[in-house]
PDB file of C-alpha atoms in Angstrom:
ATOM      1  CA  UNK S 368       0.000   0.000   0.000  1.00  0.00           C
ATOM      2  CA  UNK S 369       1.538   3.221  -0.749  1.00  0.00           C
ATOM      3  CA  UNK S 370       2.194   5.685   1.965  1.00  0.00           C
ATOM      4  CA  UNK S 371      -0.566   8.377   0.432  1.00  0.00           C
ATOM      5  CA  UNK S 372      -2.805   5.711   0.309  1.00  0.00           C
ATOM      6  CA  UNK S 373      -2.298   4.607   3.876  1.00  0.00           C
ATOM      7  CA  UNK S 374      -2.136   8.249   5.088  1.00  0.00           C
ATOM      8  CA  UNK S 375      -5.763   8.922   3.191  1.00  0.00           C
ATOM      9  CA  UNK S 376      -6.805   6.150   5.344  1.00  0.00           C
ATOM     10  CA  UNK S 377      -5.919   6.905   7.963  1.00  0.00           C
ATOM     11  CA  UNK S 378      -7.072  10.934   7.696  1.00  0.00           C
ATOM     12  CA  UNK S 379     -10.753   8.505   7.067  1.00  0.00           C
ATOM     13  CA  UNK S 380     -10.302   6.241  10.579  1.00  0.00           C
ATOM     14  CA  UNK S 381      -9.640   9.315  12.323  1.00  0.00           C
ATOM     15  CA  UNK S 382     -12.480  11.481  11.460  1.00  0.00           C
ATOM     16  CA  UNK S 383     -15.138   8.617  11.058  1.00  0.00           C
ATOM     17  CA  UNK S 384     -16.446   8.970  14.798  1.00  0.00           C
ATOM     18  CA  UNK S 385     -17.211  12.661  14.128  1.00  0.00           C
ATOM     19  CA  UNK S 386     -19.099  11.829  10.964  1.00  0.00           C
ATOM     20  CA  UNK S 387     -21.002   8.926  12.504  1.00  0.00           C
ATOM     21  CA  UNK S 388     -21.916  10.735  15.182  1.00  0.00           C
ATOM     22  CA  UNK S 389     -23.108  13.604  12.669  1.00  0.00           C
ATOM     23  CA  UNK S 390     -24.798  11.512  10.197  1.00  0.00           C
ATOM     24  CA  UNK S 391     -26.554   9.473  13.220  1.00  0.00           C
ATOM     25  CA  UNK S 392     -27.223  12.129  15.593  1.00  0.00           C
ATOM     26  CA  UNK S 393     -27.905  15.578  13.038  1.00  0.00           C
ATOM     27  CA  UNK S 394     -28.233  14.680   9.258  1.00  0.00           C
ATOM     28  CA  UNK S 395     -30.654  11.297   9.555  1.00  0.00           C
ATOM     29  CA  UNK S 396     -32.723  13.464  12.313  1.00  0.00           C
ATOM     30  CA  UNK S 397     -32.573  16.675  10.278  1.00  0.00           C
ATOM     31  CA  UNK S 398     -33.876  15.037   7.138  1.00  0.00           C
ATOM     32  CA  UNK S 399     -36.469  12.817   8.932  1.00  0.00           C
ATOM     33  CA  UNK S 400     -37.810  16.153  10.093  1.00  0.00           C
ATOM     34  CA  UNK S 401     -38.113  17.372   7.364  1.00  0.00           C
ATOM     35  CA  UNK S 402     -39.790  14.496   6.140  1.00  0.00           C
ATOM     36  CA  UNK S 403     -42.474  14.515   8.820  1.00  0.00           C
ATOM     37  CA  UNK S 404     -43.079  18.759   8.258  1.00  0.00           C
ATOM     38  CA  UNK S 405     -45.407  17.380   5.261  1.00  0.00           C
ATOM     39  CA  UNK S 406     -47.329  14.379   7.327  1.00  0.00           C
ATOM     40  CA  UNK S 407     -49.375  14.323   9.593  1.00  0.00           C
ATOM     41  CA  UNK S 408     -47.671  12.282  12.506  1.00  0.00           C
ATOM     42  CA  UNK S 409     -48.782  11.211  16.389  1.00  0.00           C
ATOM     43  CA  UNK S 410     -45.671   9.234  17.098  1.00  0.00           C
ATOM     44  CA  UNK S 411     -47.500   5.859  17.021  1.00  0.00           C
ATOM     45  CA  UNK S 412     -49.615   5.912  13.644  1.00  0.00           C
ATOM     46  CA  UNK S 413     -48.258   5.534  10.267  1.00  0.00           C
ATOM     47  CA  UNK S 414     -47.473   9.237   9.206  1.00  0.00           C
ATOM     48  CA  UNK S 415     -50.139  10.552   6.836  1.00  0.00           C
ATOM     49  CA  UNK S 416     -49.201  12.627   3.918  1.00  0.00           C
ATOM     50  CA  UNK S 417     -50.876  16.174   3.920  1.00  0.00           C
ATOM     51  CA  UNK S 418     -48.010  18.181   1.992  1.00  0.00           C
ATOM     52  CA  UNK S 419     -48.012  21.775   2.842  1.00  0.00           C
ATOM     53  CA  UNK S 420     -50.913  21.337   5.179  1.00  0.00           C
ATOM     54  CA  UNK S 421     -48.627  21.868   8.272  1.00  0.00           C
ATOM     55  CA  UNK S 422     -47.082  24.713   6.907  1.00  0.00           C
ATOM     56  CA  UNK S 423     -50.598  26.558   5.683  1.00  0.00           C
ATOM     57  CA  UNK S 424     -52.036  25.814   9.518  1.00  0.00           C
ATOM     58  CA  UNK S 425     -49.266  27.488  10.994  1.00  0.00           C
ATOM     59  CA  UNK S 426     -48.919  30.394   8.856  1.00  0.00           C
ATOM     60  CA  UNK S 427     -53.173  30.642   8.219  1.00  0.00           C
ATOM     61  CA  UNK S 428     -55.120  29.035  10.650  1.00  0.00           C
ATOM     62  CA  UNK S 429     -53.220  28.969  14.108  1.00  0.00           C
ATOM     63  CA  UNK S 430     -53.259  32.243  15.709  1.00  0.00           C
ATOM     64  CA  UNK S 431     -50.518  31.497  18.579  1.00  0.00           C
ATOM     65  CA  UNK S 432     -48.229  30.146  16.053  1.00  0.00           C
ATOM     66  CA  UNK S 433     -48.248  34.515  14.987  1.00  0.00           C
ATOM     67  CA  UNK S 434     -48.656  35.134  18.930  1.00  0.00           C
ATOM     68  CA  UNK S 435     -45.215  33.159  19.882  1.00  0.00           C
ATOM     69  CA  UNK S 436     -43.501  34.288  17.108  1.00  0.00           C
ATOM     70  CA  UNK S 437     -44.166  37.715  18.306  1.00  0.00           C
ATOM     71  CA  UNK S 438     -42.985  37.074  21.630  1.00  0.00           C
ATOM     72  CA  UNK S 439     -39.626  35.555  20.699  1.00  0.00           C
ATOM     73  CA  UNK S 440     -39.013  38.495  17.964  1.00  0.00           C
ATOM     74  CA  UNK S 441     -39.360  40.875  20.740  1.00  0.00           C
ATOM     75  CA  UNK S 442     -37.315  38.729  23.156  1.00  0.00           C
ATOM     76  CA  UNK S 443     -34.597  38.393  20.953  1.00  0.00           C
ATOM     77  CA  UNK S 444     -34.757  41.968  19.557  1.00  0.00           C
ATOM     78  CA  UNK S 445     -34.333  43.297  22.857  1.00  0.00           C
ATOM     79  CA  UNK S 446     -32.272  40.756  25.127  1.00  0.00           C
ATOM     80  CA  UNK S 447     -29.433  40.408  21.939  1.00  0.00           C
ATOM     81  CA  UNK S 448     -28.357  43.980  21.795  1.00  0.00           C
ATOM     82  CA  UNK S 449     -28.829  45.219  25.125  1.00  0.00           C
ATOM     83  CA  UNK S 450     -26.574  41.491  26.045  1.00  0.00           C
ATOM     84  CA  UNK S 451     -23.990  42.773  23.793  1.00  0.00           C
ATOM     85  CA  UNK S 452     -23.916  46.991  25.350  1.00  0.00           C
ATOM     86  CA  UNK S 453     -23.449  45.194  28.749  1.00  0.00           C
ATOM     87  CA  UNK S 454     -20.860  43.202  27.774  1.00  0.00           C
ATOM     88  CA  UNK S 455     -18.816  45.955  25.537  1.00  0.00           C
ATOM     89  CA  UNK S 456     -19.275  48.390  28.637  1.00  0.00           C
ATOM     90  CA  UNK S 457     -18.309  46.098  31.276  1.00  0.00           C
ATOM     91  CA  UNK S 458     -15.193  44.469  28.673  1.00  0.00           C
ATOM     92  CA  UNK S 459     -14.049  47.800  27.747  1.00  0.00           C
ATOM     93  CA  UNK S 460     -13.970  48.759  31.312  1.00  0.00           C
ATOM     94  CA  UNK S 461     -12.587  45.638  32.665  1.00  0.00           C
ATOM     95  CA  UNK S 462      -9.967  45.480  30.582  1.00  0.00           C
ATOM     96  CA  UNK S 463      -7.578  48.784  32.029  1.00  0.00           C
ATOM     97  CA  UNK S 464      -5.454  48.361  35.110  1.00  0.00           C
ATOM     98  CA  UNK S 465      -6.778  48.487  38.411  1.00  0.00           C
ATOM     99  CA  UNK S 466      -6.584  47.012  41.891  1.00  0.00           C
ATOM    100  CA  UNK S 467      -9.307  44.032  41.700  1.00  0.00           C
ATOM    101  CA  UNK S 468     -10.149  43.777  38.624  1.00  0.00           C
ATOM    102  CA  UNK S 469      -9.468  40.128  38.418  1.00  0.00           C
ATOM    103  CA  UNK S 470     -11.928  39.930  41.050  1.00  0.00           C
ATOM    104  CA  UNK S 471     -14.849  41.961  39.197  1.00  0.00           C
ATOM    105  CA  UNK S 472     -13.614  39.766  36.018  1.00  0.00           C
ATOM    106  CA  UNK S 473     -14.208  36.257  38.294  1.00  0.00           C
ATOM    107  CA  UNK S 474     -17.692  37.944  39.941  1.00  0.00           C
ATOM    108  CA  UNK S 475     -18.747  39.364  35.937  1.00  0.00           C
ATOM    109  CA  UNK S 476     -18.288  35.328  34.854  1.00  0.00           C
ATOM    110  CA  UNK S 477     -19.569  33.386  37.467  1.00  0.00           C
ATOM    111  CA  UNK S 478     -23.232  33.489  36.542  1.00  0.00           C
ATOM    112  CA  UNK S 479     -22.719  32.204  33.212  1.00  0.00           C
ATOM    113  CA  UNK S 480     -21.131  28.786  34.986  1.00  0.00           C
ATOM    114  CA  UNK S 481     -24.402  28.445  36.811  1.00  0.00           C
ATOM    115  CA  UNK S 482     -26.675  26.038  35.069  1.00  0.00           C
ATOM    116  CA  UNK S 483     -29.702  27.549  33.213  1.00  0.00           C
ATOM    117  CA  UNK S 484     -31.719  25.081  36.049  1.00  0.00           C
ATOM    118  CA  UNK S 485     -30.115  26.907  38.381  1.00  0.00           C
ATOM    119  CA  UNK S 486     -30.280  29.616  37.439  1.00  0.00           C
ATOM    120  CA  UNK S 487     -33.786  29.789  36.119  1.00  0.00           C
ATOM    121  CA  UNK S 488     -35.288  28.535  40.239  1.00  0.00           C
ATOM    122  CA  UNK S 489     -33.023  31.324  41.712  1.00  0.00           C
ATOM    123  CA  UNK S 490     -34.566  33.506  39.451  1.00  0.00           C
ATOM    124  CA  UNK S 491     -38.089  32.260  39.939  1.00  0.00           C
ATOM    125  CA  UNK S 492     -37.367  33.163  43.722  1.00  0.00           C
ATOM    126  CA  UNK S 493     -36.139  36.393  43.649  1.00  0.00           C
ATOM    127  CA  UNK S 494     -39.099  37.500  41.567  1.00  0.00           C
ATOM    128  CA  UNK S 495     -41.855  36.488  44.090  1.00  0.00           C
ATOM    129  CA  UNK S 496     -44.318  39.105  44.014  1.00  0.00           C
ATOM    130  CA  UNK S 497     -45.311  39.148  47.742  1.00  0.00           C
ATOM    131  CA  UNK S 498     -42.076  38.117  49.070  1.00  0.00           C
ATOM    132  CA  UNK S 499     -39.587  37.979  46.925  1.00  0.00           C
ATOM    133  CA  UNK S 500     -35.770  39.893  47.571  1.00  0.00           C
ATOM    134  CA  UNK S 501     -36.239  42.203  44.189  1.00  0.00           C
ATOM    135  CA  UNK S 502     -39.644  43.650  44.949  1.00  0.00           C
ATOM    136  CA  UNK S 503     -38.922  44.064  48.728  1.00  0.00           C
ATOM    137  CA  UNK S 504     -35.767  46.241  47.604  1.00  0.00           C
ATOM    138  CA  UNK S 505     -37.679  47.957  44.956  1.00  0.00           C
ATOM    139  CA  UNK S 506     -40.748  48.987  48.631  1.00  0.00           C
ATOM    140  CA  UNK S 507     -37.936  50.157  50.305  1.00  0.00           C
ATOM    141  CA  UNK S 508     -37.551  53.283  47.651  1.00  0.00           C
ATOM    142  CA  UNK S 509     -41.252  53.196  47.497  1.00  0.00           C
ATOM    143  CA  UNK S 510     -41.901  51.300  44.252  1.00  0.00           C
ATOM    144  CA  UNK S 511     -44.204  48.880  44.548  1.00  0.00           C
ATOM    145  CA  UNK S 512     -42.879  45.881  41.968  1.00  0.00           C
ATOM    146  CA  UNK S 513     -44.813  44.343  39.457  1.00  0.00           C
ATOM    147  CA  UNK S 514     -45.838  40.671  39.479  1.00  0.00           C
ATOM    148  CA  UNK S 515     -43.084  39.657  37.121  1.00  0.00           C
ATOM    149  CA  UNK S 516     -43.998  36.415  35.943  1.00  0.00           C
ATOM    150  CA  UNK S 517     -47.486  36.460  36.188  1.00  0.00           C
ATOM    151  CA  UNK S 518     -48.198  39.595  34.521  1.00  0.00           C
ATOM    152  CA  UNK S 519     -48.464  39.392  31.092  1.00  0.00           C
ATOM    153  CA  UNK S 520     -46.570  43.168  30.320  1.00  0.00           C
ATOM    154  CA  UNK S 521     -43.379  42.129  32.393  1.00  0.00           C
ATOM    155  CA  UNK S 522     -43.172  38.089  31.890  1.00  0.00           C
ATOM    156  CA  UNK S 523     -40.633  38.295  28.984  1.00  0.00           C
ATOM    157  CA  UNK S 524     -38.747  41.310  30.494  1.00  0.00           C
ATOM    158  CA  UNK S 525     -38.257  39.102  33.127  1.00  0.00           C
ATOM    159  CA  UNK S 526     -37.207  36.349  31.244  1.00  0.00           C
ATOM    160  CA  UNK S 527     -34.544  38.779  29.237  1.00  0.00           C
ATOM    161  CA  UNK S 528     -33.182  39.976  33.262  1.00  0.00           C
ATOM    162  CA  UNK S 529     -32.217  36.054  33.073  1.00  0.00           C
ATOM    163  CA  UNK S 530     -30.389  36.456  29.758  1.00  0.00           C
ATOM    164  CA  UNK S 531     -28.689  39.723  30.646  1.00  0.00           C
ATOM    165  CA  UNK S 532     -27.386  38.254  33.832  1.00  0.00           C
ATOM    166  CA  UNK S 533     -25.605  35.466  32.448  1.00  0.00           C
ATOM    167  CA  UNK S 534     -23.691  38.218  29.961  1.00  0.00           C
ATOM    168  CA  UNK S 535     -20.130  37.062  31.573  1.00  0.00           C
ATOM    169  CA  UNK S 536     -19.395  34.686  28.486  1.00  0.00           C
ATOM    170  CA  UNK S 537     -19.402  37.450  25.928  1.00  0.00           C
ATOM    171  CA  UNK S 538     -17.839  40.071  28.083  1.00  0.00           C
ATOM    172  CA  UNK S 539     -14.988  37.427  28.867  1.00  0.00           C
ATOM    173  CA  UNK S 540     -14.537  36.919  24.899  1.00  0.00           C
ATOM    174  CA  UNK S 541     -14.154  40.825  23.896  1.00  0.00           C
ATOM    175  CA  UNK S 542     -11.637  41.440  26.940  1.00  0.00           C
ATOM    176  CA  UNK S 543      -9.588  39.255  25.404  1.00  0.00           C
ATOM    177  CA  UNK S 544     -10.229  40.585  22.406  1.00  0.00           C
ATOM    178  CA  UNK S 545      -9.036  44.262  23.809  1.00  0.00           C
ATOM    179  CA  UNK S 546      -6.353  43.121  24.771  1.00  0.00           C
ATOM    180  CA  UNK S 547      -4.783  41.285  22.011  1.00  0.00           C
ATOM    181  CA  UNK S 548      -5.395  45.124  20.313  1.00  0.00           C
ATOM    182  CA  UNK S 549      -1.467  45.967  19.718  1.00  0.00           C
ATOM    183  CA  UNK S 550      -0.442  48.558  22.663  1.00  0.00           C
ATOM    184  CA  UNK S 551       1.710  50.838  19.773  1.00  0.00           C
ATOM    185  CA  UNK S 552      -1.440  52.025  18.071  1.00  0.00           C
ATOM    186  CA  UNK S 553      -2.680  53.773  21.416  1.00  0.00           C
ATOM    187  CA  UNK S 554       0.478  55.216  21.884  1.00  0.00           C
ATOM    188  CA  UNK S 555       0.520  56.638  18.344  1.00  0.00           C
ATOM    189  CA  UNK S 556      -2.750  57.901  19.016  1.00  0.00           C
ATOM    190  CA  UNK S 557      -1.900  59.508  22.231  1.00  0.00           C
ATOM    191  CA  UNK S 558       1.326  61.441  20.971  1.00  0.00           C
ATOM    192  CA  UNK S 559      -1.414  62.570  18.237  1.00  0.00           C
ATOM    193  CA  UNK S 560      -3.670  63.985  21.825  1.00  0.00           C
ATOM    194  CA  UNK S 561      -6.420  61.550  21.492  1.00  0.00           C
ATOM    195  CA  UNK S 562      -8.534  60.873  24.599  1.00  0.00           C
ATOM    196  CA  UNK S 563      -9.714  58.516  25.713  1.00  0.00           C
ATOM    197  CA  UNK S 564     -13.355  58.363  24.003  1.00  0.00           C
ATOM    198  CA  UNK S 565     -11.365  58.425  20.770  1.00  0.00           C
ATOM    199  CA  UNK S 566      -8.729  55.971  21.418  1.00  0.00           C
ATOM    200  CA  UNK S 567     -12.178  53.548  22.044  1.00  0.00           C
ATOM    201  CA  UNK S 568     -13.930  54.090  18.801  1.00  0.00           C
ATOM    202  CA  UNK S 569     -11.004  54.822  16.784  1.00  0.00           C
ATOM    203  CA  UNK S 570      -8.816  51.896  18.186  1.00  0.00           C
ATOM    204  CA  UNK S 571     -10.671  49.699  20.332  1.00  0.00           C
ATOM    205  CA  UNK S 572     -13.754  49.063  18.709  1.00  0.00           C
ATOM    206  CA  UNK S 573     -12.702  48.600  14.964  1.00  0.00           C
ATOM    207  CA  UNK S 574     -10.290  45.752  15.916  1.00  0.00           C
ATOM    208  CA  UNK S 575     -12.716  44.088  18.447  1.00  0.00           C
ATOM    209  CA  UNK S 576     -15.810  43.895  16.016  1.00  0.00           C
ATOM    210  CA  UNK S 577     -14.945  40.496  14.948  1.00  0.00           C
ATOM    211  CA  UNK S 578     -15.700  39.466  18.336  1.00  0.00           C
ATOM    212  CA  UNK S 579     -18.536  41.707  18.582  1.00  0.00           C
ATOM    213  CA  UNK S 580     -19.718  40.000  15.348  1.00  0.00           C
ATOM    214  CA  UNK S 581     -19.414  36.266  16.521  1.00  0.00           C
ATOM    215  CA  UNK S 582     -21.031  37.134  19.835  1.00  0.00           C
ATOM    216  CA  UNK S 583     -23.962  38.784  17.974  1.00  0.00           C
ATOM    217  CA  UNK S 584     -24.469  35.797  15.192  1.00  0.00           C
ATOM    218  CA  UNK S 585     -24.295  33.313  18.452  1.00  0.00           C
ATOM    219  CA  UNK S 586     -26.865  35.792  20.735  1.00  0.00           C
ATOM    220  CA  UNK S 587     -29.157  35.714  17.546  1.00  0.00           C
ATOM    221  CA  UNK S 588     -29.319  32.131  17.153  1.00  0.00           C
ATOM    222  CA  UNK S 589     -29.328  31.578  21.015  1.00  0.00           C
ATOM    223  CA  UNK S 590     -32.490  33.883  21.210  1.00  0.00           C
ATOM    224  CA  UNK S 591     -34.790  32.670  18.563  1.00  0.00           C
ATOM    225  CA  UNK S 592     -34.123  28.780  20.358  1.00  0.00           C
ATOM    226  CA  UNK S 593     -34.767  30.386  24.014  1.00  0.00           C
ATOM    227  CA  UNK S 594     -36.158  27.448  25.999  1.00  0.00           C
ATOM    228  CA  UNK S 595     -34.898  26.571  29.259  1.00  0.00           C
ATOM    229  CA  UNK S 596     -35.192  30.267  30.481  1.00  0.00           C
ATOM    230  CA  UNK S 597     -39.100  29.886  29.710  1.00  0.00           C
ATOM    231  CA  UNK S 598     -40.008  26.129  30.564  1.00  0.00           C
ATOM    232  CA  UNK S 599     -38.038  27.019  33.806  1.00  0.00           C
ATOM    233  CA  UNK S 600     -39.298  30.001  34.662  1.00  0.00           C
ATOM    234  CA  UNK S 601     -43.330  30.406  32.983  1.00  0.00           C
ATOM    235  CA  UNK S 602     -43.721  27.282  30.827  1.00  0.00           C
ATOM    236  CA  UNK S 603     -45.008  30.125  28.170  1.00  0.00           C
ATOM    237  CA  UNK S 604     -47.632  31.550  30.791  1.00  0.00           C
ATOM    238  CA  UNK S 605     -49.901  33.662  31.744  1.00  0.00           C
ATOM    239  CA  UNK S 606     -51.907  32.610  29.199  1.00  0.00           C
ATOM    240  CA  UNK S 607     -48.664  32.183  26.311  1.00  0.00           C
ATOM    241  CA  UNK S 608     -47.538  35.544  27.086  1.00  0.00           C
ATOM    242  CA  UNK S 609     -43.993  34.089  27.456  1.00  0.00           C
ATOM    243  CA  UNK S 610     -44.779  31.251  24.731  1.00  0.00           C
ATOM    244  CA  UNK S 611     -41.248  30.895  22.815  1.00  0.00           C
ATOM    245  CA  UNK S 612     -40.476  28.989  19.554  1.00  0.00           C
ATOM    246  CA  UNK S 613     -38.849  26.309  20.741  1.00  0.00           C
ATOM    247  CA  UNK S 614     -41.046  25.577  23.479  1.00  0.00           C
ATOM    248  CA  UNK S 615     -43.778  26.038  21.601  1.00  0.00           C
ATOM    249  CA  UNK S 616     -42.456  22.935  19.404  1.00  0.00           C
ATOM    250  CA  UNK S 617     -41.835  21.134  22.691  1.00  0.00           C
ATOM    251  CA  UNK S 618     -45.272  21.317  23.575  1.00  0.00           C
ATOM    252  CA  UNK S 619     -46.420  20.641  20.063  1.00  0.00           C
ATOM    253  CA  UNK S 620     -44.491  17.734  19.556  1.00  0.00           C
ATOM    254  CA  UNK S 621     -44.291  15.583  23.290  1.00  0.00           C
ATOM    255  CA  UNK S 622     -47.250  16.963  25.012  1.00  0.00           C
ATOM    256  CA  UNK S 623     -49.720  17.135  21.968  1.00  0.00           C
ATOM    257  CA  UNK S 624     -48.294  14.767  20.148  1.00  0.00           C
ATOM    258  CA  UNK S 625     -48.338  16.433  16.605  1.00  0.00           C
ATOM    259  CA  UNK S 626     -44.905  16.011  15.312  1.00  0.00           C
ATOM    260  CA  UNK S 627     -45.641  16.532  12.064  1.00  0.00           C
ATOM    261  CA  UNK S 628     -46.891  20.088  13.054  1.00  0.00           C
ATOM    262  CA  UNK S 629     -43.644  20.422  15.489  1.00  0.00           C
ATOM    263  CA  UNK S 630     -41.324  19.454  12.430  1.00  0.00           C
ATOM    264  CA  UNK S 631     -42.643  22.049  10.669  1.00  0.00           C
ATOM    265  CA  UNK S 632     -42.634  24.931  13.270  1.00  0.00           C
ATOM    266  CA  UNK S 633     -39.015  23.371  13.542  1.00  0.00           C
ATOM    267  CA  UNK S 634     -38.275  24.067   9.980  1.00  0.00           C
ATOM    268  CA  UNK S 635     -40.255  27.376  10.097  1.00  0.00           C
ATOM    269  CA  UNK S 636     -38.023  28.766  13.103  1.00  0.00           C
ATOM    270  CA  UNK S 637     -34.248  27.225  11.145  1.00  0.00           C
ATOM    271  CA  UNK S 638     -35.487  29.775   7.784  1.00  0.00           C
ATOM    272  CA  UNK S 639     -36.072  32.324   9.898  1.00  0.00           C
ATOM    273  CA  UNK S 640     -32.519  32.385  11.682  1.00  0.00           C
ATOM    274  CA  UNK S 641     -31.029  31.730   8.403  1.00  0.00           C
ATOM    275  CA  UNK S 642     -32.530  34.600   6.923  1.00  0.00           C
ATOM    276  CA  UNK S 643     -31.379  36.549   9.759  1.00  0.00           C
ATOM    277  CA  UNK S 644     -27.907  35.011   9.973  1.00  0.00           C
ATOM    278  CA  UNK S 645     -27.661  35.778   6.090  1.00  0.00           C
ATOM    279  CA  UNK S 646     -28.470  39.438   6.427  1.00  0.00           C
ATOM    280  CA  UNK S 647     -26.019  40.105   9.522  1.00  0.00           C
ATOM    281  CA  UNK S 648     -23.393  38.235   7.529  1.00  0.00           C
ATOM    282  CA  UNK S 649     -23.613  40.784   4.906  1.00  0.00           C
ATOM    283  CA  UNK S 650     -23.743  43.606   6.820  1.00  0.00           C
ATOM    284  CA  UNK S 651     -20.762  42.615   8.173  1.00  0.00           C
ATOM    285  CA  UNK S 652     -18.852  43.914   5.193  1.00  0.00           C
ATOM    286  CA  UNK S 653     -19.492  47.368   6.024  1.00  0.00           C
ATOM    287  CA  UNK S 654     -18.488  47.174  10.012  1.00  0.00           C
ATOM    288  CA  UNK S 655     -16.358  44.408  10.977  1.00  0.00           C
ATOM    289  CA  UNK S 656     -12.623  44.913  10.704  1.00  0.00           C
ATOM    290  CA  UNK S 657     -10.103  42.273   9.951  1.00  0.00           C
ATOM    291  CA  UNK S 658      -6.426  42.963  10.128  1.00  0.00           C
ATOM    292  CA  UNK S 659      -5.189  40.940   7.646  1.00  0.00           C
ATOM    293  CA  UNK S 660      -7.638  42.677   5.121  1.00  0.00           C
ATOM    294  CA  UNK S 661      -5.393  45.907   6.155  1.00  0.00           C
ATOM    295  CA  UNK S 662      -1.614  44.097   5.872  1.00  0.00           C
ATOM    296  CA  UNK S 663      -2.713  43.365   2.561  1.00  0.00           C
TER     297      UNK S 663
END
């Protein structure tokens, strides 16, 4: 056997448990999906062709189907960018020279190790509406708090408080990316009497928007498939206020038991954050900064 031959097989050997595992586990269930999007399916009856049937009912004749895809448009159109301020704020601040700051850096992170579980019950606790520790802090300056997750106007704010809190991943990410910015392009700036609010959008922020853009692609995608936050916290009430995508398909699928429906809601949601993957991609010609696009 020639050695080209035998290296090509073994390159194969090596990277056949990662293709198993993706044929088995994402392209076989993908595809079966998308099978079952045109049948109508109850998990234990032959599935019954019905074409775009699924599709028509969800876009025509189910009115929470336009209801939770309201909700997790305004989730995601709120939680994403207001994520991604925190986290450029607290990064941007974190990242100069101070006593501590490893400290803040270690308290800023630790949420996002908690478990969304976790997470989601200490949540659930400290938005009690008689007793709980955020509305007895809010009485003692004379606000009296809402009833977070049972009133219909503040569920989903609520809900984005979770998102927002676990913000330490991204910030993490662009401190590292400010400070891989070379240190001789502030000091030229400086001997040219830029201050600081220059050095940040003339410096800083150019070379960190490739971070900026990989945290917003992953915050878009991570919104419109929202689910733990809301079967934790709501399970989509009062009365579907809170209803998400993905749970939505939960319930559709394992608790009605229309997975032919649910595969097509599934399919339904994946255009969408294509779509909206697609566009940010090519926006990102006019914003995001590479460095090697300026050596060349």
């Amino acid at each position: 056997m020639k050695r080209s031959t035998r290296e090509t097989l073994f390159f194969y050997v090596c990277i056949s448990p990662w293709i198993i595992g993706f044929v088995v586990f994402t392209a076989v269930p993908m595809f079966s999906s998308l099978y079952l999007s045109f049948t109508d399916w109850d998990s234990f009856q032959k599935p019954n062709w019905v074409g775009l049937g699924n599709y028509a009912k969800a876009l025509t004749a189910d009115p929470l189907f336009w209801k939770v895809l309201r909700n997790t448009f305004y989730y995601a159109i709120v939680s994403v960018p207001v994520s991604l301020l925190i986290a450029l704020y607290l990064s941007n601040l974190l990242s100069h020279d101070f006593r501590g700051k490893r400290i803040y850096r270690t308290i800023i992170y630790l949420p996002s190790l908690v478990p969304l579980v976790a997470a989601g019950l200490i949540f659930k606790w400290l938005l009690k509406p008689e007793d709980g520790p955020v509305n007895a802090l809010l009485g003692l300056f004379g606000i009296k708090g809402p009833a977070w997750l049972l009133d219909a106007n503040w569920v989903i704010p609520a809900i984005i408080l979770l998102s927002i809190w676990q913000v330490g991943g991204g910030t993490i990410l662009l401190i590292s990316a400010i400070n891989g910015v070379p240190k001789e392009l502030y000091e030229a700036a400086e001997i040219d009497g830029a201050g600081h609010y220059r050095l940040f959008w003339s410096i800083t922020f150019p070379m960190i928007t490739p971070i900026l853009f990989f945290n917003l692609v992953t915050g878009i995608i991570g919104a419109f498939q929202v689910f733990d936050q809301v079967y934790i916290l709501t399970q989509g009430g009062p009365d579907n206020a809170s209803q998400m995508m993905v749970p939505y398909i939960y319930t559709s699928a394992f608790k009605d038991f229309h997975m032919g429906y649910a595969s097509a809601l599934a399919w339904i949601l994946f255009v969408i954050i294509m779509v909206i993957s697609a566009a940010v991609l090519k926006s990102s010609d006019a914003w995001v900064f590479y460095e090697s696009e300026v050596k060349k």
